[in-house]
């Protein structure tokens, strides 16, 4: 998965299996490597593999934690049930629609902020970095409560501000149309980590590339398009994958704003919230496990597709 | 002469002073942009602070100002009555206290002249504006502090997040080193499997995991929140591996020629080179552990004395859901400490984070 | 410490073995032979052998998890431990929103012994996990004669007695006297059969009253032509904390009913329920006398009566927990309670909530757990702190006296509450449905839609919803 070789610009570092002298030490190398990876292998077996395999096995049963001793194997029934579950389709649609909105929005905003606080012209850069990172330190439960207050249709500040410029703000959290954008707005508060990773990427772009571009007469946009973007594309790629996974795992905020139910009118019934309902409201743990594996397959598929196409857009177009 | 060189000429032209001026204007402009953005971005925090200093009654009062304020009241015959701006018969606005409300006519009293007795005013009192005066209500903080055992919760949260971060970072460094520097059979497969652990939602593995921890006798202790992280969390390994791949191998090889073993290479070459990434990962993991809510709740339900801040705060929130002012006050106290710590340490953090590079 | 559980079980495939392992934990104690086989030979030890038995009481599925209630519960637990040296009772309190989740996560491997207070709804989720305490009641000679038979029967499910009724909560109208005074209208009746201004006390009469009590920001009431429904300031009517439960709404305004036909498998929405739901829906979107969800959240964050901007509110007896004398804006200083009107089916229906404490049938110490249950059921301070009318009649006067003390100088006419107890909804609005949890959730999703969407063709919506319910019933295993 991870090792797609690609043609790179001058400053790109070699990727993948490289040197030759290590090759001779293969057997010893293997042992050493395995020794270093051992913590993961042990932990994986105990804390991940067991529960994961258990959930795979459970997905072929009608397991209900309240009646564990009555569990029966029901073959592929849970997977067949997905096909006739209208709520599942709805939750998939809610999730995909939200991903299309929130992934570009947060990626773009995080990049813009990173560019801003990386700009040498800015006074007090470190203070601004800290301020943009700050919301990450607020417990999610608390920050969601704050946003619920801000988005309140009657006395929230957002509608107050919109009203000041003559816009009649919607009922953000009670309207099936606007609750998605509301959550996307909330998501902007969670860009701290993305911003830092972008920042690290921006810092690693060699300044001589910018100088060269300047000499070639590239303007601000040209420099961004032909130097910055290609040079930070690996970071962008990492952020994209993580953002995508996070969106499909989106749960806590939706849980808090909708009382754990997906209100209004199932407009916030994200895939994972639906799964949670199946598991812990309806106690269909078997069906929920099947849903989890469906999610697993979807996200894995997306990730693989992204890795496959990565070669074509990561590190392209820095031809000079 | 191309347009490009012309532009470069123009750049070099002009006096030094002009250049300075232009530079300053650009700096001021960028800074102003940043200030504007960050103000809008942090507006909810301002809302949070303003709310925390308000009295509960102000939140639902129609026409209440944004800043913390109290409706002015007047004491008449031992009772408090709200003061309104009332247009008198001759059109002058008078601040009168409403002592008896009806639909079409109401009874007021003039605070300036209470002895004159009640005045019956014909009109609808609901159309009148109430009189507000700025007033900070600090009682919310004291109230929240008394209800929530903050010192104990902070201690628990720091202990859990700190231990978990320490273990997580050390193990992630080892595993990422193994993945980035050694070839062994099934390496790529293992890496994919590791990424896969990110994808499976925890809700599904909750019941089996609970059974595993119960078998270990860990229910009602911090171990389920700490030990699993001692075995390398996939996010951290992924990020660190990306960094390690960017460290030139020539450095390793030079050290090898000097007779250094893998452990020493890790200690003296890789770790110092990757400090930014390690700092970033520590930071990410710490705040992840700091914010974790659901698992602590499940594993520590029977031990209120061991619960972290997130659980305490959620309980507080459920308890006082009718009183946002109290909740916001508690939330401010919950975030104040990490924000201050972060602010003090941010130089070190940020320097660490932003001088390295990430590579795929 | 690590202790092997059910290690003697065959371990086939690791995963399959794991499920068996789960099952093994789940069956621990459910049948004596299994328990004896397990690694705890003293599993059936009793007080006789001088061992101290651990009993865990799990609170959070209903009321009882509020910070101010916990000290009383802890005191009762301490008193029990004081009196019973051979049993050690521990208390686990989990926040209500997470209680069902945490309990379900624990049931297969680490179940508590006693759960409650748990309402009729909670029993639908966990009812078949509860022990039949009928035999224990007989053998221990517990006297239930003080409790009305109808209430005892609430907890008799499929011939199993799963609890002793402790707490009941009839519903009635809380009304804000200040708002009635402002509109110069007479207060609603306090006696069943009493008329209001010369008319029989029906929902239609109440609706006219609510229209006069609903006021917009300009001071026009809802009967006036200038009334501005976009800026309602005072609402005439609400049924707060029903969340979006369509069965509850239908019952309040339409009388008792069921979504399951007599054959036990066909979905339906009876005519009186359609009528009741229409009354509620029109009350929100046509008459504007009832707040929609957005408005509800703006009114003291859902505690609408406390906002001082709701004139009449249909809530249960437990609501005395959350009406704070002298707080709110304008402060709710002056309120009382009134009887419910006659519904479209010609009778009064006061939807009833009831709480009990049950014993999980997985317990290893049923005898000791029952001892605890007896003790808790006989502790009136618990019902007092839960704000519940005690099921035992001779405890009620003391209960009301305690409330009077709290609400001094107000004098609330508690007689309304005892009258309304005579008219419980039967079947209950929380009664059994096939695939209960899914069906319940679907009812609430439907409610969320009605609560937030104007201009729906309600008859068609109900028909579509009944069809959806039918699908859920059929999916049930």
mmCIF file of N, CA and C in Angstrom, chain B residues 150-221:
data_model
loop_
_atom_site.group_PDB
_atom_site.id
_atom_site.type_symbol
_atom_site.label_atom_id
_atom_site.label_comp_id
_atom_site.label_asym_id
_atom_site.label_seq_id
_atom_site.Cartn_x
_atom_site.Cartn_y
_atom_site.Cartn_z
ATOM 1 N N UNK B 150 -12.680 19.785 41.096
ATOM 2 C CA UNK B 150 -11.686 20.067 40.065
ATOM 3 C C UNK B 150 -10.286 19.531 40.374
ATOM 4 N N UNK B 151 -9.753 19.774 41.576
ATOM 5 C CA UNK B 151 -8.382 19.293 41.821
ATOM 6 C C UNK B 151 -8.234 17.797 41.558
ATOM 7 N N UNK B 152 -9.202 17.018 42.061
ATOM 8 C CA UNK B 152 -9.147 15.571 41.883
ATOM 9 C C UNK B 152 -9.255 15.211 40.391
ATOM 10 N N UNK B 153 -10.182 15.861 39.683
ATOM 11 C CA UNK B 153 -10.370 15.556 38.261
ATOM 12 C C UNK B 153 -9.129 15.922 37.455
ATOM 13 N N UNK B 154 -8.536 17.084 37.785
ATOM 14 C CA UNK B 154 -7.321 17.491 37.069
ATOM 15 C C UNK B 154 -6.209 16.479 37.290
ATOM 16 N N UNK B 155 -6.072 16.067 38.556
ATOM 17 C CA UNK B 155 -5.021 15.105 38.857
ATOM 18 C C UNK B 155 -5.220 13.831 38.037
ATOM 19 N N UNK B 156 -6.453 13.314 38.063
ATOM 20 C CA UNK B 156 -6.732 12.081 37.322
ATOM 21 C C UNK B 156 -6.448 12.246 35.842
ATOM 22 N N UNK B 157 -6.932 13.365 35.287
ATOM 23 C CA UNK B 157 -6.778 13.559 33.851
ATOM 24 C C UNK B 157 -5.307 13.651 33.481
ATOM 25 N N UNK B 158 -4.556 14.427 34.270
ATOM 26 C CA UNK B 158 -3.132 14.563 33.981
ATOM 27 C C UNK B 158 -2.427 13.221 34.115
ATOM 28 N N UNK B 159 -2.783 12.483 35.141
ATOM 29 C CA UNK B 159 -2.118 11.199 35.343
ATOM 30 C C UNK B 159 -2.403 10.264 34.176
ATOM 31 N N UNK B 160 -3.670 10.163 33.804
ATOM 32 C CA UNK B 160 -4.028 9.246 32.718
ATOM 33 C C UNK B 160 -3.397 9.712 31.411
ATOM 34 N N UNK B 161 -3.605 10.990 31.094
ATOM 35 C CA UNK B 161 -3.107 11.491 29.805
ATOM 36 C C UNK B 161 -1.584 11.448 29.775
ATOM 37 N N UNK B 162 -0.941 11.795 30.904
ATOM 38 C CA UNK B 162 0.525 11.827 30.944
ATOM 39 C C UNK B 162 1.123 10.446 30.769
ATOM 40 N N UNK B 163 0.638 9.488 31.565
ATOM 41 C CA UNK B 163 1.151 8.118 31.471
ATOM 42 C C UNK B 163 0.899 7.544 30.084
ATOM 43 N N UNK B 164 -0.322 7.756 29.624
ATOM 44 C CA UNK B 164 -0.693 7.201 28.331
ATOM 45 C C UNK B 164 0.186 7.792 27.235
ATOM 46 N N UNK B 165 0.476 9.100 27.312
ATOM 47 C CA UNK B 165 1.312 9.744 26.296
ATOM 48 C C UNK B 165 2.737 9.202 26.351
ATOM 49 N N UNK B 166 3.265 9.095 27.563
ATOM 50 C CA UNK B 166 4.636 8.599 27.717
ATOM 51 C C UNK B 166 4.773 7.225 27.057
ATOM 52 N N UNK B 167 3.882 6.309 27.447
ATOM 53 C CA UNK B 167 3.939 4.958 26.887
ATOM 54 C C UNK B 167 3.732 4.977 25.383
ATOM 55 N N UNK B 168 2.752 5.771 24.965
ATOM 56 C CA UNK B 168 2.385 5.763 23.550
ATOM 57 C C UNK B 168 3.531 6.252 22.699
ATOM 58 N N UNK B 169 4.204 7.314 23.142
ATOM 59 C CA UNK B 169 5.261 7.901 22.315
ATOM 60 C C UNK B 169 6.464 6.966 22.248
ATOM 61 N N UNK B 170 6.865 6.424 23.398
ATOM 62 C CA UNK B 170 8.021 5.518 23.393
ATOM 63 C C UNK B 170 7.750 4.314 22.501
ATOM 64 N N UNK B 171 6.568 3.718 22.654
ATOM 65 C CA UNK B 171 6.300 2.524 21.849
ATOM 66 C C UNK B 171 6.169 2.881 20.372
ATOM 67 N N UNK B 172 5.578 4.037 20.094
ATOM 68 C CA UNK B 172 5.410 4.424 18.685
ATOM 69 C C UNK B 172 6.763 4.679 18.034
ATOM 70 N N UNK B 173 7.705 5.241 18.790
ATOM 71 C CA UNK B 173 9.039 5.483 18.231
ATOM 72 C C UNK B 173 9.673 4.150 17.840
ATOM 73 N N UNK B 174 9.600 3.191 18.734
ATOM 74 C CA UNK B 174 10.177 1.876 18.441
ATOM 75 C C UNK B 174 9.549 1.261 17.202
ATOM 76 N N UNK B 175 8.229 1.248 17.178
ATOM 77 C CA UNK B 175 7.538 0.564 16.081
ATOM 78 C C UNK B 175 7.765 1.301 14.766
ATOM 79 N N UNK B 176 7.708 2.623 14.808
ATOM 80 C CA UNK B 176 7.913 3.384 13.569
ATOM 81 C C UNK B 176 9.331 3.165 13.057
ATOM 82 N N UNK B 177 10.272 3.065 13.977
ATOM 83 C CA UNK B 177 11.664 2.794 13.592
ATOM 84 C C UNK B 177 11.741 1.431 12.899
ATOM 85 N N UNK B 178 11.074 0.459 13.489
ATOM 86 C CA UNK B 178 11.059 -0.874 12.888
ATOM 87 C C UNK B 178 10.462 -0.852 11.489
ATOM 88 N N UNK B 179 9.378 -0.122 11.316
ATOM 89 C CA UNK B 179 8.715 -0.085 10.013
ATOM 90 C C UNK B 179 9.509 0.711 8.983
ATOM 91 N N UNK B 180 10.255 1.724 9.447
ATOM 92 C CA UNK B 180 10.870 2.626 8.465
ATOM 93 C C UNK B 180 12.288 2.222 8.111
ATOM 94 N N UNK B 181 12.933 1.380 8.920
ATOM 95 C CA UNK B 181 14.347 1.125 8.679
ATOM 96 C C UNK B 181 14.694 -0.329 8.407
ATOM 97 N N UNK B 182 13.774 -1.231 8.622
ATOM 98 C CA UNK B 182 14.120 -2.642 8.460
ATOM 99 C C UNK B 182 13.156 -3.315 7.505
ATOM 100 N N UNK B 183 13.715 -4.258 6.743
ATOM 101 C CA UNK B 183 12.828 -5.063 5.908
ATOM 102 C C UNK B 183 12.665 -6.418 6.561
ATOM 103 N N UNK B 184 11.447 -6.853 6.685
ATOM 104 C CA UNK B 184 11.214 -8.185 7.233
ATOM 105 C C UNK B 184 9.967 -8.726 6.551
ATOM 106 N N UNK B 185 9.852 -10.038 6.537
ATOM 107 C CA UNK B 185 8.717 -10.626 5.815
ATOM 108 C C UNK B 185 7.397 -10.110 6.384
ATOM 109 N N UNK B 186 6.483 -9.751 5.498
ATOM 110 C CA UNK B 186 5.152 -9.324 5.920
ATOM 111 C C UNK B 186 5.115 -7.910 6.461
ATOM 112 N N UNK B 187 6.142 -7.123 6.166
ATOM 113 C CA UNK B 187 6.167 -5.781 6.722
ATOM 114 C C UNK B 187 4.992 -4.941 6.218
ATOM 115 N N UNK B 188 4.821 -4.922 4.889
ATOM 116 C CA UNK B 188 3.754 -4.078 4.345
ATOM 117 C C UNK B 188 2.368 -4.556 4.792
ATOM 118 N N UNK B 189 2.239 -5.866 4.846
ATOM 119 C CA UNK B 189 0.962 -6.411 5.307
ATOM 120 C C UNK B 189 0.667 -5.960 6.733
ATOM 121 N N UNK B 190 1.680 -6.038 7.573
ATOM 122 C CA UNK B 190 1.509 -5.618 8.959
ATOM 123 C C UNK B 190 1.130 -4.149 9.038
ATOM 124 N N UNK B 191 1.788 -3.364 8.186
ATOM 125 C CA UNK B 191 1.514 -1.925 8.211
ATOM 126 C C UNK B 191 0.056 -1.640 7.844
ATOM 127 N N UNK B 192 -0.421 -2.337 6.827
ATOM 128 C CA UNK B 192 -1.822 -2.178 6.429
ATOM 129 C C UNK B 192 -2.741 -2.586 7.576
ATOM 130 N N UNK B 193 -2.404 -3.699 8.210
ATOM 131 C CA UNK B 193 -3.221 -4.174 9.330
ATOM 132 C C UNK B 193 -3.266 -3.111 10.422
ATOM 133 N N UNK B 194 -2.106 -2.481 10.635
ATOM 134 C CA UNK B 194 -2.061 -1.470 11.683
ATOM 135 C C UNK B 194 -2.966 -0.282 11.342
ATOM 136 N N UNK B 195 -2.892 0.169 10.097
ATOM 137 C CA UNK B 195 -3.778 1.262 9.690
ATOM 138 C C UNK B 195 -5.234 0.843 9.843
ATOM 139 N N UNK B 196 -5.471 -0.435 9.586
ATOM 140 C CA UNK B 196 -6.847 -0.917 9.668
ATOM 141 C C UNK B 196 -7.403 -0.761 11.082
ATOM 142 N N UNK B 197 -6.535 -0.830 12.093
ATOM 143 C CA UNK B 197 -7.063 -0.708 13.454
ATOM 144 C C UNK B 197 -7.642 0.680 13.695
ATOM 145 N N UNK B 198 -7.231 1.654 12.902
ATOM 146 C CA UNK B 198 -7.808 2.994 13.043
ATOM 147 C C UNK B 198 -9.273 2.977 12.622
ATOM 148 N N UNK B 199 -9.547 2.153 11.633
ATOM 149 C CA UNK B 199 -10.834 2.279 10.957
ATOM 150 C C UNK B 199 -11.986 1.654 11.732
ATOM 151 N N UNK B 200 -11.694 0.562 12.441
ATOM 152 C CA UNK B 200 -12.803 -0.131 13.105
ATOM 153 C C UNK B 200 -13.326 0.709 14.267
ATOM 154 N N UNK B 201 -14.619 1.031 14.283
ATOM 155 C CA UNK B 201 -15.119 1.898 15.351
ATOM 156 C C UNK B 201 -15.075 1.195 16.706
ATOM 157 N N UNK B 202 -14.736 1.953 17.730
ATOM 158 C CA UNK B 202 -14.560 1.353 19.045
ATOM 159 C C UNK B 202 -15.860 0.793 19.610
ATOM 160 N N UNK B 203 -16.991 1.326 19.135
ATOM 161 C CA UNK B 203 -18.257 0.877 19.725
ATOM 162 C C UNK B 203 -18.438 -0.624 19.569
ATOM 163 N N UNK B 204 -17.892 -1.152 18.457
ATOM 164 C CA UNK B 204 -18.142 -2.556 18.172
ATOM 165 C C UNK B 204 -17.232 -3.446 18.981
ATOM 166 N N UNK B 205 -16.026 -2.959 19.233
ATOM 167 C CA UNK B 205 -15.105 -3.797 19.987
ATOM 168 C C UNK B 205 -15.280 -3.574 21.486
ATOM 169 N N UNK B 206 -16.228 -2.695 21.843
ATOM 170 C CA UNK B 206 -16.381 -2.347 23.256
ATOM 171 C C UNK B 206 -16.725 -3.568 24.109
ATOM 172 N N UNK B 207 -17.713 -4.333 23.660
ATOM 173 C CA UNK B 207 -18.158 -5.463 24.485
ATOM 174 C C UNK B 207 -17.067 -6.531 24.601
ATOM 175 N N UNK B 208 -16.450 -6.955 23.479
ATOM 176 C CA UNK B 208 -15.340 -7.903 23.622
ATOM 177 C C UNK B 208 -14.189 -7.327 24.455
ATOM 178 N N UNK B 209 -13.859 -6.050 24.225
ATOM 179 C CA UNK B 209 -12.758 -5.455 24.995
ATOM 180 C C UNK B 209 -13.066 -5.470 26.479
ATOM 181 N N UNK B 210 -14.296 -5.155 26.795
ATOM 182 C CA UNK B 210 -14.686 -5.123 28.199
ATOM 183 C C UNK B 210 -14.426 -6.496 28.827
ATOM 184 N N UNK B 211 -14.775 -7.535 28.076
ATOM 185 C CA UNK B 211 -14.567 -8.886 28.589
ATOM 186 C C UNK B 211 -13.082 -9.169 28.795
ATOM 187 N N UNK B 212 -12.245 -8.706 27.849
ATOM 188 C CA UNK B 212 -10.793 -8.911 27.978
ATOM 189 C C UNK B 212 -10.278 -8.224 29.234
ATOM 190 N N UNK B 213 -10.642 -6.961 29.432
ATOM 191 C CA UNK B 213 -10.143 -6.216 30.592
ATOM 192 C C UNK B 213 -10.672 -6.799 31.890
ATOM 193 N N UNK B 214 -11.885 -7.315 31.827
ATOM 194 C CA UNK B 214 -12.450 -7.922 33.024
ATOM 195 C C UNK B 214 -11.619 -9.150 33.408
ATOM 196 N N UNK B 215 -11.245 -9.916 32.387
ATOM 197 C CA UNK B 215 -10.432 -11.100 32.641
ATOM 198 C C UNK B 215 -9.098 -10.705 33.267
ATOM 199 N N UNK B 216 -8.588 -9.553 32.876
ATOM 200 C CA UNK B 216 -7.330 -9.067 33.458
ATOM 201 C C UNK B 216 -7.549 -8.430 34.829
ATOM 202 N N UNK B 217 -8.795 -8.230 35.207
ATOM 203 C CA UNK B 217 -9.077 -7.555 36.478
ATOM 204 C C UNK B 217 -8.828 -6.060 36.411
ATOM 205 N N UNK B 218 -9.011 -5.470 35.242
ATOM 206 C CA UNK B 218 -8.677 -4.057 35.051
ATOM 207 C C UNK B 218 -9.879 -3.120 35.141
ATOM 208 N N UNK B 219 -11.077 -3.683 35.267
ATOM 209 C CA UNK B 219 -12.252 -2.814 35.311
ATOM 210 C C UNK B 219 -12.202 -2.008 36.611
ATOM 211 N N UNK B 220 -12.470 -0.713 36.495
ATOM 212 C CA UNK B 220 -12.409 0.141 37.672
ATOM 213 C C UNK B 220 -10.988 0.603 37.975
ATOM 214 N N UNK B 221 -10.066 0.426 37.007
ATOM 215 C CA UNK B 221 -8.710 0.967 37.157
ATOM 216 C C UNK B 221 -8.378 1.782 35.908
#
